[in-house]
Coordinates of C-alpha atoms in Angstrom, one line a residue:
X74 CA 46.1 78.9 94.0
X75 CA 44.5 82.3 94.8
X76 CA 45.5 82.0 98.4
X77 CA 48.8 80.1 98.1
X78 CA 50.5 82.4 95.6
X79 CA 49.9 85.6 97.6
X80 CA 51.0 84.0 100.9
X81 CA 54.2 82.6 99.2
X82 CA 54.9 86.0 97.6
X83 CA 54.4 87.8 100.9
X84 CA 56.6 85.3 102.7
X85 CA 59.4 85.6 100.1
X86 CA 59.2 89.4 100.4
X87 CA 59.4 89.3 104.2
X88 CA 62.4 87.0 104.1
X89 CA 64.1 89.2 101.5
X90 CA 63.4 92.4 103.4
X91 CA 64.7 90.8 106.6
X92 CA 67.9 89.7 104.9
X93 CA 68.3 93.2 103.4
X94 CA 67.9 94.8 106.9
X95 CA 70.4 92.3 108.5
X96 CA 73.0 93.1 105.8
X97 CA 72.6 96.8 106.4
X98 CA 72.9 96.4 110.2
X99 CA 75.9 94.1 109.8
X100 CA 77.6 96.6 107.5
X101 CA 77.1 99.5 109.9
X102 CA 78.3 97.5 112.9
X103 CA 81.4 96.3 111.0
X104 CA 82.2 99.8 109.9
X105 CA 81.8 101.2 113.4
X106 CA 84.1 98.4 114.7
X107 CA 86.8 99.2 112.1
X108 CA 86.5 103.0 112.8
X109 CA 86.8 102.3 116.5
X110 CA 89.8 100.1 116.1
X111 CA 91.6 102.5 113.8
X112 CA 90.8 105.4 116.1
X113 CA 92.5 103.5 118.9
X114 CA 95.6 103.2 116.8
X115 CA 95.5 106.9 115.8
X116 CA 95.0 107.9 119.5
X117 CA 98.0 105.7 120.5
X118 CA 100.3 107.3 117.9
X119 CA 98.9 110.7 118.8
X120 CA 99.6 110.2 122.5
X121 CA 103.1 109.0 121.8
X122 CA 104.0 111.9 119.6
X123 CA 102.3 114.6 121.8
X124 CA 104.5 113.4 124.7
X125 CA 107.5 114.8 122.7
X126 CA 105.6 117.9 121.6
X127 CA 104.7 118.7 125.2
X128 CA 108.4 118.6 126.0
X129 CA 109.0 121.4 123.5
X130 CA 110.3 119.3 120.5
X131 CA 109.2 120.2 117.0
X132 CA 107.2 117.6 115.1
X133 CA 109.8 117.1 112.4
X134 CA 112.5 116.5 115.0
X135 CA 110.7 113.6 116.8
X136 CA 113.1 110.7 116.3
X137 CA 110.7 108.0 117.4
X138 CA 107.9 109.0 115.0
X139 CA 109.1 106.9 112.1
X140 CA 109.6 103.8 114.3
X141 CA 106.2 104.2 115.9
X142 CA 104.3 104.3 112.6
X143 CA 106.4 101.6 111.0
X144 CA 105.5 99.3 113.9
X145 CA 101.8 100.1 113.6
X146 CA 101.8 99.6 109.8
X147 CA 103.4 96.1 110.2
X148 CA 100.7 95.1 112.6
X149 CA 97.8 95.2 110.0
X150 CA 98.2 94.3 106.4
X151 CA 95.1 96.3 105.5
X152 CA 96.8 99.6 106.6
X153 CA 97.8 101.2 103.3
X154 CA 99.6 104.1 104.8
X155 CA 100.2 106.0 108.0
X156 CA 101.0 109.7 107.6
X157 CA 102.3 112.3 110.0
X158 CA 102.0 115.8 108.6
X159 CA 102.7 119.3 109.7
X160 CA 100.2 122.2 110.0
X161 CA 100.7 123.1 106.4
X162 CA 99.9 119.6 105.2
X163 CA 103.5 118.6 104.3
X164 CA 104.1 115.0 105.0
X165 CA 107.0 114.6 107.4
X166 CA 106.8 110.8 108.1
X167 CA 104.9 108.0 106.3
X168 CA 104.9 104.2 106.4
X169 CA 102.9 101.6 104.6
X170 CA 102.5 100.0 101.2
X171 CA 101.1 103.0 99.4
X172 CA 103.2 105.9 98.2
X173 CA 102.1 109.4 99.0
X174 CA 102.8 112.8 97.5
X175 CA 104.7 115.3 99.5
X176 CA 101.5 116.9 100.9
X177 CA 98.2 115.4 102.1
X178 CA 95.3 115.3 99.7
X179 CA 93.0 118.3 99.6
X180 CA 90.0 116.1 100.6
X181 CA 91.9 115.4 103.9
X182 CA 92.5 119.1 104.5
X183 CA 88.8 119.8 104.0
X184 CA 87.8 117.0 106.3
X185 CA 90.2 118.2 109.0
X186 CA 89.0 121.9 108.9
X187 CA 87.2 122.9 112.0
X188 CA 87.4 119.6 113.9
X189 CA 89.9 121.0 116.5
X190 CA 91.4 118.1 118.5
X191 CA 88.7 115.7 117.5
X192 CA 89.2 112.9 115.0
X193 CA 87.7 112.8 111.6
X194 CA 86.8 110.0 109.1
X195 CA 86.7 110.0 105.4
X196 CA 85.7 107.3 102.9
X197 CA 87.5 107.6 99.6
X198 CA 88.2 105.8 96.4
X199 CA 91.8 104.7 95.7
X200 CA 93.4 103.6 92.5
X201 CA 95.0 100.2 92.7
X202 CA 97.0 98.2 90.3
X203 CA 95.6 98.1 86.7
X204 CA 93.3 101.1 87.5
X205 CA 90.9 99.1 89.5
X206 CA 89.4 101.3 92.2
X207 CA 88.9 100.2 95.7
X208 CA 87.5 101.9 98.8
X209 CA 89.5 103.1 101.7
X210 CA 88.8 104.6 105.0
X211 CA 90.9 107.5 106.4
X212 CA 90.9 107.9 110.1
X213 CA 92.9 110.9 111.4
X214 CA 93.4 113.3 114.3
X215 CA 95.2 116.6 114.8
X216 CA 98.3 116.9 116.9
X217 CA 98.6 119.6 119.5
X218 CA 101.8 121.2 120.7
X219 CA 102.8 122.3 124.2
X220 CA 100.3 125.2 124.3
X221 CA 97.5 123.3 122.6
X222 CA 98.2 124.7 119.1
X223 CA 97.6 122.7 116.0
X224 CA 101.1 121.5 114.8
X225 CA 99.9 118.9 112.4
X226 CA 98.2 115.6 112.3
X227 CA 98.3 111.8 112.0
X228 CA 96.2 109.8 109.5
X229 CA 95.7 106.2 108.6
X230 CA 94.4 105.1 105.2
X231 CA 92.9 101.7 105.6
X232 CA 91.9 99.3 102.8
X233 CA 88.2 98.4 102.8
X234 CA 88.8 95.2 100.7
X235 CA 88.5 92.9 103.7
X236 CA 85.3 94.7 104.8
X237 CA 83.8 94.2 101.3
X238 CA 84.8 90.6 101.1
X239 CA 83.3 89.9 104.5
X240 CA 80.1 91.7 103.6
X241 CA 79.8 89.7 100.3
X242 CA 80.4 86.4 102.2
X243 CA 77.6 87.3 104.6
X244 CA 75.3 88.3 101.8
X245 CA 75.8 85.0 100.0
X246 CA 75.1 83.1 103.2
X247 CA 71.8 84.9 103.7

């Protein structure tokens, strides 16, 4: 008994610690995959819009902007909203299942400050029906005009519910 109990306890702790590390690695890998996939969508929208901006059109006069984001929003049910905003944060175009105010949230403005033409990511809590909160991931990028000036941005708010459900299923299996 003096030998068996410590060996069983150490074995159980080793298995538990291994499962904990595997869940952490799985969570990071899945998060990176989701960010990468959403960054690809943001880059695709950005390239489409910047083509018109390079030709000298104003962001609010891009006729194809709404159809581009509507198409992308329909492709993935976990996309809550896609927003195109001007340099002041006023929302010009939006598509998705979530309503947005007339300007982007302050947290988005703070995250976008100083990134230049690079993308930015933000995890945030969102209020859902019956005041249940869920997590969302915001992936965004700035839009540059013809002379590389910041004329606004494009952002996707993505529901992390599927991520959490997948993570819980893996935890239960382990």
